[in-house]
Each structure stands twice: as structure tokens, then as C-alpha cells.
């Protein structure tokens, strides 16, 4: 199964990207959402890394994710802070709400988990249709550089007596489809013995900046702008690691 964020993957994510950890995006999103009073949606909400700080800032946020394990971390983080947890298990391709949102947020390149180009276009249209008139989509893309670096890596995390390891190997790069596929092996060790392991096939798609702007306009968005490395108003440039798009439903 691809991109599933099961038990060990979710645990590693929680250790590596706990609630509130910012890559410059938490502050950026809070600033871009100043003045927003209506409901906000975060697809692929994960463990609540961004979701919880937005709730703490007084925003009315909902979230969904395909991973029950990730949602469990998010619910626990909200409960420990006495915050409302309007969360559900849904997918990018089929999510549905009766209400319309003033903003939809997709941080840290989560949209790139959709590796099929046509499916991604359908999801962008779904975002558009779930926004209220004048509502904004704010969305991050990882730049192409990050997809092609480090074909092999090993990372470790300590959690008390437990050691978590992640071994990542890129097994395919399709330059025509603009996708990469990696084999991710998660291992849980204790006292030098292997307790559990998981293997995921992890697919991602990269986009060109102009290409993605065209995709947003094709989905019906207007006022499409992009900035680099969370510097609003500065156009993307060589060396940027994150490109953030902002677009509006007319």
C-alpha cells in the first residue's frame, strides 16, 4: 500500500514533526489568515502540527486525513489542550462537506502525494468548489531539487527506551510523469532487538511553478500568485525549497 502512514510511520512523523514545529509555515499561515472569521479546512491534517496552532490562534478549523493513526495523534493533541477536534477520515479525492470554507490550507507539499496528474486536477477543482465565494486556497509545493537529492538515507529517533529508524531508498524516477517512488522501511527497536517493522511505497509528484499556476486557473481559481520560502510578495527564485501558491475563488 502506498502513502499510508500506518503505525510506525505515524509515530516517526509525530517524533519528527510534533505539534507546533514550524518550518516557517506556521507563522506564515497565521499571518495570511489574519482577519479570517469563517471556517477553515486543512486536508491531510496529519498529527495536527499546523492544525493545533491555528486553533490556538482562535481560527475555526476542520481537518481530514486518510490515516486513522495520524488522526489519533491529532485528536490527542487537541484533547490535551481542551481544543475542539472537528476531524474526519476522508481522502483528497472524495472529501465532502456541506459547508463552504473561507480558506483551505495544504502545507508542506501534501498535494504532491497525488501522483496522477488528472486526479490532482480533479482535487484542485474539489478545493475550488468547497470554498465560499472570495475564499482562498493556500498551498505549498516542494521544489524539484528535493525530489532528486539523496537517493538513499537513514534517519533515527529516540523515544525513551525505543529507537525508531527510517531507511529510504528511491527506487524509481519517472521524468515524463514527473514522479518519484521510494521504498520506506520503518523499524522499531528496543534493547537491540527488532520489535516491529513496516515497508511503504511512497510516491510523490513534482510540479513546475508555471505549470501549477495553469492548473489552478484551469480549476477555476483567480488571482493566482506564488512566493518562495514563505516570503509573501517575493516571487519564487532559484534555491527556494518551498513554493507557496495563493489563489481565490471568484
PDB file of C-alpha atoms in Angstrom:
ATOM      1  CA  UNK A   1       0.000   0.000   0.000  1.00  0.00           C
ATOM      2  CA  UNK A   2       1.290   3.473  -0.896  1.00  0.00           C
ATOM      3  CA  UNK A   3       1.489   6.598   1.282  1.00  0.00           C
ATOM      4  CA  UNK A   4      -0.500   5.018   4.099  1.00  0.00           C
ATOM      5  CA  UNK A   5       1.102   6.452   7.269  1.00  0.00           C
ATOM      6  CA  UNK A   6       0.438   3.351   9.376  1.00  0.00           C
ATOM      7  CA  UNK A   7       1.509   2.822  12.994  1.00  0.00           C
ATOM      8  CA  UNK A   8       5.305   3.229  12.769  1.00  0.00           C
ATOM      9  CA  UNK A   9       5.176   5.864  10.037  1.00  0.00           C
ATOM     10  CA  UNK A  10       2.749   7.934  12.112  1.00  0.00           C
ATOM     11  CA  UNK A  11       4.934   7.511  15.208  1.00  0.00           C
ATOM     12  CA  UNK A  12       8.019   8.683  13.303  1.00  0.00           C
ATOM     13  CA  UNK A  13       6.059  11.659  11.934  1.00  0.00           C
ATOM     14  CA  UNK A  14       4.981  12.573  15.476  1.00  0.00           C
ATOM     15  CA  UNK A  15       8.580  12.445  16.695  1.00  0.00           C
ATOM     16  CA  UNK A  16       9.984  14.337  13.713  1.00  0.00           C
ATOM     17  CA  UNK A  17       7.232  16.928  13.235  1.00  0.00           C
ATOM     18  CA  UNK A  18       5.446  17.401  16.566  1.00  0.00           C
ATOM     19  CA  UNK A  19       2.586  19.832  17.052  1.00  0.00           C
ATOM     20  CA  UNK A  20       3.792  23.395  16.679  1.00  0.00           C
ATOM     21  CA  UNK A  21       7.064  22.630  14.937  1.00  0.00           C
ATOM     22  CA  UNK A  22       7.463  25.273  12.279  1.00  0.00           C
ATOM     23  CA  UNK A  23       9.431  25.332   9.063  1.00  0.00           C
ATOM     24  CA  UNK A  24       8.465  28.977   8.679  1.00  0.00           C
ATOM     25  CA  UNK A  25       4.976  27.902   7.657  1.00  0.00           C
ATOM     26  CA  UNK A  26       3.129  28.146  10.997  1.00  0.00           C
ATOM     27  CA  UNK A  27       3.859  31.859  11.297  1.00  0.00           C
ATOM     28  CA  UNK A  28       3.282  32.376   7.574  1.00  0.00           C
ATOM     29  CA  UNK A  29      -0.161  30.755   7.599  1.00  0.00           C
ATOM     30  CA  UNK A  30      -1.202  32.581  10.745  1.00  0.00           C
ATOM     31  CA  UNK A  31      -0.240  35.876   9.114  1.00  0.00           C
ATOM     32  CA  UNK A  32      -2.033  35.048   5.848  1.00  0.00           C
ATOM     33  CA  UNK A  33      -5.184  34.109   7.785  1.00  0.00           C
ATOM     34  CA  UNK A  34      -5.433  37.320   9.805  1.00  0.00           C
ATOM     35  CA  UNK A  35      -8.948  38.670   9.520  1.00  0.00           C
ATOM     36  CA  UNK A  36     -10.449  35.289   8.607  1.00  0.00           C
ATOM     37  CA  UNK A  37     -13.532  34.622  10.711  1.00  0.00           C
ATOM     38  CA  UNK A  38     -15.212  31.844   8.751  1.00  0.00           C
ATOM     39  CA  UNK A  39     -14.400  28.142   8.707  1.00  0.00           C
ATOM     40  CA  UNK A  40     -11.004  26.931   7.511  1.00  0.00           C
ATOM     41  CA  UNK A  41     -10.174  23.459   6.163  1.00  0.00           C
ATOM     42  CA  UNK A  42      -6.860  21.625   6.351  1.00  0.00           C
ATOM     43  CA  UNK A  43      -6.824  18.492   4.168  1.00  0.00           C
ATOM     44  CA  UNK A  44      -4.208  15.853   5.090  1.00  0.00           C
ATOM     45  CA  UNK A  45      -4.167  17.307   8.595  1.00  0.00           C
ATOM     46  CA  UNK A  46      -1.784  14.651   9.904  1.00  0.00           C
ATOM     47  CA  UNK A  47      -0.890  14.830  13.585  1.00  0.00           C
ATOM     48  CA  UNK A  48      -2.054  18.440  13.906  1.00  0.00           C
ATOM     49  CA  UNK A  49       1.353  20.110  13.582  1.00  0.00           C
ATOM     50  CA  UNK A  50      -0.262  23.177  11.955  1.00  0.00           C
ATOM     51  CA  UNK A  51      -3.899  22.463  12.842  1.00  0.00           C
ATOM     52  CA  UNK A  52      -3.423  22.876  16.594  1.00  0.00           C
ATOM     53  CA  UNK A  53      -1.571  26.246  16.470  1.00  0.00           C
ATOM     54  CA  UNK A  54      -4.300  27.592  14.178  1.00  0.00           C
ATOM     55  CA  UNK A  55      -6.963  26.511  16.671  1.00  0.00           C
ATOM     56  CA  UNK A  56      -4.951  28.110  19.468  1.00  0.00           C
ATOM     57  CA  UNK A  57      -4.883  31.320  17.413  1.00  0.00           C
ATOM     58  CA  UNK A  58      -8.692  31.357  17.503  1.00  0.00           C
ATOM     59  CA  UNK A  59      -9.426  30.109  13.986  1.00  0.00           C
ATOM     60  CA  UNK A  60     -12.378  27.824  13.260  1.00  0.00           C
ATOM     61  CA  UNK A  61     -10.543  24.893  11.634  1.00  0.00           C
ATOM     62  CA  UNK A  62     -11.675  21.488  10.388  1.00  0.00           C
ATOM     63  CA  UNK A  63      -9.394  18.746   9.132  1.00  0.00           C
ATOM     64  CA  UNK A  64      -9.368  15.358   7.497  1.00  0.00           C
ATOM     65  CA  UNK A  65      -6.821  12.663   6.811  1.00  0.00           C
ATOM     66  CA  UNK A  66      -6.744   9.202   5.256  1.00  0.00           C
ATOM     67  CA  UNK A  67      -4.669   7.810   8.158  1.00  0.00           C
ATOM     68  CA  UNK A  68      -6.520   6.842  11.335  1.00  0.00           C
ATOM     69  CA  UNK A  69      -3.176   6.659  13.143  1.00  0.00           C
ATOM     70  CA  UNK A  70      -2.356  10.264  12.280  1.00  0.00           C
ATOM     71  CA  UNK A  71      -5.824  11.419  13.265  1.00  0.00           C
ATOM     72  CA  UNK A  72      -5.386   9.718  16.647  1.00  0.00           C
ATOM     73  CA  UNK A  73      -2.322  11.863  17.332  1.00  0.00           C
ATOM     74  CA  UNK A  74      -4.213  14.968  16.241  1.00  0.00           C
ATOM     75  CA  UNK A  75      -7.218  14.183  18.429  1.00  0.00           C
ATOM     76  CA  UNK A  76      -4.950  13.538  21.420  1.00  0.00           C
ATOM     77  CA  UNK A  77      -3.124  16.844  20.895  1.00  0.00           C
ATOM     78  CA  UNK A  78      -6.434  18.697  20.762  1.00  0.00           C
ATOM     79  CA  UNK A  79      -7.808  16.904  23.833  1.00  0.00           C
ATOM     80  CA  UNK A  80      -4.712  17.686  25.896  1.00  0.00           C
ATOM     81  CA  UNK A  81      -5.244  21.390  25.148  1.00  0.00           C
ATOM     82  CA  UNK A  82      -9.045  21.350  25.506  1.00  0.00           C
ATOM     83  CA  UNK A  83      -9.436  22.327  21.851  1.00  0.00           C
ATOM     84  CA  UNK A  84     -12.272  21.264  19.545  1.00  0.00           C
ATOM     85  CA  UNK A  85     -11.283  18.482  17.168  1.00  0.00           C
ATOM     86  CA  UNK A  86     -13.521  18.662  14.111  1.00  0.00           C
ATOM     87  CA  UNK A  87     -11.735  15.839  12.323  1.00  0.00           C
ATOM     88  CA  UNK A  88     -12.772  13.065   9.969  1.00  0.00           C
ATOM     89  CA  UNK A  89     -11.207  10.276   7.926  1.00  0.00           C
ATOM     90  CA  UNK A  90     -11.521  11.239   4.267  1.00  0.00           C
ATOM     91  CA  UNK A  91      -9.398  11.294   1.121  1.00  0.00           C
ATOM     92  CA  UNK A  92      -8.320  14.101  -1.175  1.00  0.00           C
ATOM     93  CA  UNK A  93     -10.297  12.523  -3.992  1.00  0.00           C
ATOM     94  CA  UNK A  94     -13.617  12.063  -2.169  1.00  0.00           C
ATOM     95  CA  UNK A  95     -13.802  14.538   0.733  1.00  0.00           C
ATOM     96  CA  UNK A  96     -17.102  16.321   1.117  1.00  0.00           C
ATOM     97  CA  UNK A  97     -18.572  18.978   3.432  1.00  0.00           C
ATOM     98  CA  UNK A  98     -21.946  20.677   3.388  1.00  0.00           C
ATOM     99  CA  UNK A  99     -20.414  23.995   4.408  1.00  0.00           C
ATOM    100  CA  UNK A 100     -18.119  26.182   2.344  1.00  0.00           C
ATOM    101  CA  UNK A 101     -14.788  27.451   3.643  1.00  0.00           C
ATOM    102  CA  UNK A 102     -13.176  30.855   3.816  1.00  0.00           C
ATOM    103  CA  UNK A 103      -9.774  29.216   3.356  1.00  0.00           C
ATOM    104  CA  UNK A 104      -8.310  25.812   2.513  1.00  0.00           C
ATOM    105  CA  UNK A 105      -4.703  25.118   3.528  1.00  0.00           C
ATOM    106  CA  UNK A 106      -2.401  22.405   2.188  1.00  0.00           C
ATOM    107  CA  UNK A 107       1.060  22.857   3.760  1.00  0.00           C
ATOM    108  CA  UNK A 108       4.399  21.120   3.146  1.00  0.00           C
ATOM    109  CA  UNK A 109       3.636  19.702  -0.281  1.00  0.00           C
ATOM    110  CA  UNK A 110       0.883  17.299   0.785  1.00  0.00           C
ATOM    111  CA  UNK A 111      -0.856  17.800  -2.576  1.00  0.00           C
ATOM    112  CA  UNK A 112       2.172  16.097  -4.157  1.00  0.00           C
ATOM    113  CA  UNK A 113       1.070  12.796  -2.627  1.00  0.00           C
ATOM    114  CA  UNK A 114      -1.367  12.677  -5.565  1.00  0.00           C
ATOM    115  CA  UNK A 115       0.884  11.271  -8.262  1.00  0.00           C
ATOM    116  CA  UNK A 116      -1.640  11.102 -11.109  1.00  0.00           C
ATOM    117  CA  UNK A 117      -1.862  14.410 -12.965  1.00  0.00           C
ATOM    118  CA  UNK A 118      -5.539  14.140 -13.884  1.00  0.00           C
ATOM    119  CA  UNK A 119      -6.501  13.091 -10.354  1.00  0.00           C
ATOM    120  CA  UNK A 120      -4.644  16.122  -8.974  1.00  0.00           C
ATOM    121  CA  UNK A 121      -6.592  18.430 -11.304  1.00  0.00           C
ATOM    122  CA  UNK A 122      -9.851  16.930 -10.039  1.00  0.00           C
ATOM    123  CA  UNK A 123      -8.767  17.544  -6.440  1.00  0.00           C
ATOM    124  CA  UNK A 124      -7.929  21.188  -7.200  1.00  0.00           C
ATOM    125  CA  UNK A 125     -11.428  21.582  -8.643  1.00  0.00           C
ATOM    126  CA  UNK A 126     -12.814  19.978  -5.493  1.00  0.00           C
ATOM    127  CA  UNK A 127     -10.917  22.531  -3.393  1.00  0.00           C
ATOM    128  CA  UNK A 128     -12.347  25.330  -5.544  1.00  0.00           C
ATOM    129  CA  UNK A 129     -15.907  24.069  -5.141  1.00  0.00           C
ATOM    130  CA  UNK A 130     -15.566  23.778  -1.358  1.00  0.00           C
ATOM    131  CA  UNK A 131     -14.562  27.424  -0.978  1.00  0.00           C
ATOM    132  CA  UNK A 132     -17.061  30.188  -0.358  1.00  0.00           C
ATOM    133  CA  UNK A 133     -17.044  32.997  -2.958  1.00  0.00           C
ATOM    134  CA  UNK A 134     -13.911  35.030  -2.302  1.00  0.00           C
ATOM    135  CA  UNK A 135     -12.365  32.158  -0.332  1.00  0.00           C
ATOM    136  CA  UNK A 136      -8.676  31.363  -0.716  1.00  0.00           C
ATOM    137  CA  UNK A 137      -6.619  28.242  -1.310  1.00  0.00           C
ATOM    138  CA  UNK A 138      -3.111  28.472   0.191  1.00  0.00           C
ATOM    139  CA  UNK A 139      -0.906  25.568  -0.809  1.00  0.00           C
ATOM    140  CA  UNK A 140       2.773  24.584  -0.605  1.00  0.00           C
ATOM    141  CA  UNK A 141       4.868  22.693  -3.138  1.00  0.00           C
ATOM    142  CA  UNK A 142       8.307  21.214  -2.583  1.00  0.00           C
ATOM    143  CA  UNK A 143      10.634  22.238  -5.375  1.00  0.00           C
ATOM    144  CA  UNK A 144      12.066  19.708  -7.826  1.00  0.00           C
ATOM    145  CA  UNK A 145      15.516  19.765  -6.176  1.00  0.00           C
ATOM    146  CA  UNK A 146      14.264  17.911  -3.112  1.00  0.00           C
ATOM    147  CA  UNK A 147      12.876  15.076  -5.211  1.00  0.00           C
ATOM    148  CA  UNK A 148      16.190  14.271  -6.863  1.00  0.00           C
ATOM    149  CA  UNK A 149      18.592  14.575  -3.913  1.00  0.00           C
ATOM    150  CA  UNK A 150      19.700  11.760  -1.591  1.00  0.00           C
ATOM    151  CA  UNK A 151      18.596   8.535  -3.300  1.00  0.00           C
ATOM    152  CA  UNK A 152      19.419   6.697  -0.041  1.00  0.00           C
ATOM    153  CA  UNK A 153      19.095   7.916   3.535  1.00  0.00           C
ATOM    154  CA  UNK A 154      18.857   6.552   7.077  1.00  0.00           C
ATOM    155  CA  UNK A 155      17.385   8.525   9.980  1.00  0.00           C
ATOM    156  CA  UNK A 156      16.856   7.632  13.640  1.00  0.00           C
ATOM    157  CA  UNK A 157      14.721   8.888  16.525  1.00  0.00           C
ATOM    158  CA  UNK A 158      14.950   8.026  20.232  1.00  0.00           C
ATOM    159  CA  UNK A 159      11.733   7.729  22.263  1.00  0.00           C
ATOM    160  CA  UNK A 160      12.629   6.658  25.796  1.00  0.00           C
ATOM    161  CA  UNK A 161      13.878   3.075  25.524  1.00  0.00           C
ATOM    162  CA  UNK A 162      12.659   2.815  21.944  1.00  0.00           C
ATOM    163  CA  UNK A 163      14.676   3.514  18.816  1.00  0.00           C
ATOM    164  CA  UNK A 164      12.864   4.260  15.549  1.00  0.00           C
ATOM    165  CA  UNK A 165      14.706   4.065  12.241  1.00  0.00           C
ATOM    166  CA  UNK A 166      13.684   5.052   8.734  1.00  0.00           C
ATOM    167  CA  UNK A 167      15.606   3.777   5.735  1.00  0.00           C
ATOM    168  CA  UNK A 168      14.575   5.438   2.476  1.00  0.00           C
ATOM    169  CA  UNK A 169      15.628   4.290  -0.981  1.00  0.00           C
ATOM    170  CA  UNK A 170      14.448   5.939  -4.171  1.00  0.00           C
ATOM    171  CA  UNK A 171      13.508   3.086  -6.479  1.00  0.00           C
ATOM    172  CA  UNK A 172      12.113   4.941  -9.478  1.00  0.00           C
ATOM    173  CA  UNK A 173      12.137   8.371 -11.092  1.00  0.00           C
ATOM    174  CA  UNK A 174       9.758   8.955 -13.993  1.00  0.00           C
ATOM    175  CA  UNK A 175      10.754  12.186 -15.709  1.00  0.00           C
ATOM    176  CA  UNK A 176       7.799  12.046 -18.081  1.00  0.00           C
ATOM    177  CA  UNK A 177       5.151  11.611 -15.369  1.00  0.00           C
ATOM    178  CA  UNK A 178       7.201  13.859 -13.009  1.00  0.00           C
ATOM    179  CA  UNK A 179       7.059  11.299 -10.204  1.00  0.00           C
ATOM    180  CA  UNK A 180       9.392   9.540  -7.823  1.00  0.00           C
ATOM    181  CA  UNK A 181       8.820   6.322  -5.909  1.00  0.00           C
ATOM    182  CA  UNK A 182      10.676   5.457  -2.716  1.00  0.00           C
ATOM    183  CA  UNK A 183      10.769   2.382  -0.526  1.00  0.00           C
ATOM    184  CA  UNK A 184      10.453   3.435   3.124  1.00  0.00           C
ATOM    185  CA  UNK A 185      11.367   0.860   5.756  1.00  0.00           C
ATOM    186  CA  UNK A 186      10.363   1.799   9.314  1.00  0.00           C
ATOM    187  CA  UNK A 187      11.812  -0.231  12.195  1.00  0.00           C
ATOM    188  CA  UNK A 188      11.109  -0.180  15.925  1.00  0.00           C
ATOM    189  CA  UNK A 189      13.986  -1.382  18.114  1.00  0.00           C
ATOM    190  CA  UNK A 190      14.233  -1.942  21.860  1.00  0.00           C
ATOM    191  CA  UNK A 191      17.280  -3.236  23.741  1.00  0.00           C
ATOM    192  CA  UNK A 192      18.915  -4.080  20.429  1.00  0.00           C
ATOM    193  CA  UNK A 193      16.043  -6.257  19.241  1.00  0.00           C
ATOM    194  CA  UNK A 194      13.675  -5.574  16.389  1.00  0.00           C
ATOM    195  CA  UNK A 195      10.121  -5.161  17.757  1.00  0.00           C
ATOM    196  CA  UNK A 196       8.233  -4.251  14.588  1.00  0.00           C
ATOM    197  CA  UNK A 197       8.758  -3.084  11.024  1.00  0.00           C
ATOM    198  CA  UNK A 198       6.767  -1.606   8.152  1.00  0.00           C
ATOM    199  CA  UNK A 199       7.515  -1.023   4.487  1.00  0.00           C
ATOM    200  CA  UNK A 200       5.718   1.641   2.477  1.00  0.00           C
ATOM    201  CA  UNK A 201       5.983   2.544  -1.171  1.00  0.00           C
ATOM    202  CA  UNK A 202       5.944   6.334  -1.133  1.00  0.00           C
ATOM    203  CA  UNK A 203       5.058   8.149  -4.345  1.00  0.00           C
ATOM    204  CA  UNK A 204       5.295  11.877  -4.978  1.00  0.00           C
ATOM    205  CA  UNK A 205       4.785  14.173  -7.967  1.00  0.00           C
ATOM    206  CA  UNK A 206       6.705  17.363  -8.681  1.00  0.00           C
ATOM    207  CA  UNK A 207       5.237  20.383 -10.482  1.00  0.00           C
ATOM    208  CA  UNK A 208       6.716  23.301 -12.343  1.00  0.00           C
ATOM    209  CA  UNK A 209       5.771  26.718 -10.987  1.00  0.00           C
ATOM    210  CA  UNK A 210       4.155  27.901 -14.225  1.00  0.00           C
ATOM    211  CA  UNK A 211       2.509  24.507 -14.707  1.00  0.00           C
ATOM    212  CA  UNK A 212       0.861  24.582 -11.297  1.00  0.00           C
ATOM    213  CA  UNK A 213      -0.380  28.129 -11.773  1.00  0.00           C
ATOM    214  CA  UNK A 214      -2.020  26.990 -15.014  1.00  0.00           C
ATOM    215  CA  UNK A 215      -3.600  24.029 -13.193  1.00  0.00           C
ATOM    216  CA  UNK A 216      -5.107  26.346 -10.589  1.00  0.00           C
ATOM    217  CA  UNK A 217      -6.588  28.590 -13.268  1.00  0.00           C
ATOM    218  CA  UNK A 218      -7.957  25.550 -15.108  1.00  0.00           C
ATOM    219  CA  UNK A 219      -9.720  24.565 -11.862  1.00  0.00           C
ATOM    220  CA  UNK A 220     -11.450  27.952 -11.816  1.00  0.00           C
ATOM    221  CA  UNK A 221      -9.212  29.931  -9.473  1.00  0.00           C
ATOM    222  CA  UNK A 222      -8.367  33.583  -9.994  1.00  0.00           C
ATOM    223  CA  UNK A 223      -5.754  35.952  -8.516  1.00  0.00           C
ATOM    224  CA  UNK A 224      -3.132  33.193  -8.562  1.00  0.00           C
ATOM    225  CA  UNK A 225       0.178  34.267  -7.000  1.00  0.00           C
ATOM    226  CA  UNK A 226       3.255  32.389  -5.824  1.00  0.00           C
ATOM    227  CA  UNK A 227       6.039  33.199  -3.376  1.00  0.00           C
ATOM    228  CA  UNK A 228       9.243  31.481  -2.298  1.00  0.00           C
ATOM    229  CA  UNK A 229      10.257  30.201   1.135  1.00  0.00           C
ATOM    230  CA  UNK A 230       7.309  31.804   2.945  1.00  0.00           C
ATOM    231  CA  UNK A 231       8.241  35.349   1.942  1.00  0.00           C
ATOM    232  CA  UNK A 232       4.905  36.739   0.816  1.00  0.00           C
ATOM    233  CA  UNK A 233       5.273  39.117  -2.102  1.00  0.00           C
ATOM    234  CA  UNK A 234       8.636  37.704  -3.245  1.00  0.00           C
ATOM    235  CA  UNK A 235       8.460  35.670  -6.427  1.00  0.00           C
ATOM    236  CA  UNK A 236       9.969  32.179  -6.351  1.00  0.00           C
ATOM    237  CA  UNK A 237      13.630  32.068  -7.247  1.00  0.00           C
ATOM    238  CA  UNK A 238      16.434  29.572  -7.681  1.00  0.00           C
ATOM    239  CA  UNK A 239      17.389  27.990  -4.369  1.00  0.00           C
ATOM    240  CA  UNK A 240      13.943  28.175  -2.784  1.00  0.00           C
ATOM    241  CA  UNK A 241      12.874  24.973  -1.045  1.00  0.00           C
ATOM    242  CA  UNK A 242       9.147  25.718  -0.814  1.00  0.00           C
ATOM    243  CA  UNK A 243       6.844  27.475  -3.263  1.00  0.00           C
ATOM    244  CA  UNK A 244       3.555  28.703  -1.810  1.00  0.00           C
ATOM    245  CA  UNK A 245       0.586  29.404  -4.073  1.00  0.00           C
ATOM    246  CA  UNK A 246      -2.380  31.521  -3.099  1.00  0.00           C
ATOM    247  CA  UNK A 247      -5.482  31.554  -5.262  1.00  0.00           C
ATOM    248  CA  UNK A 248      -9.052  32.747  -4.873  1.00  0.00           C
ATOM    249  CA  UNK A 249     -12.498  31.543  -5.805  1.00  0.00           C
ATOM    250  CA  UNK A 250     -14.273  34.374  -7.578  1.00  0.00           C
TER     251      UNK A 250
END
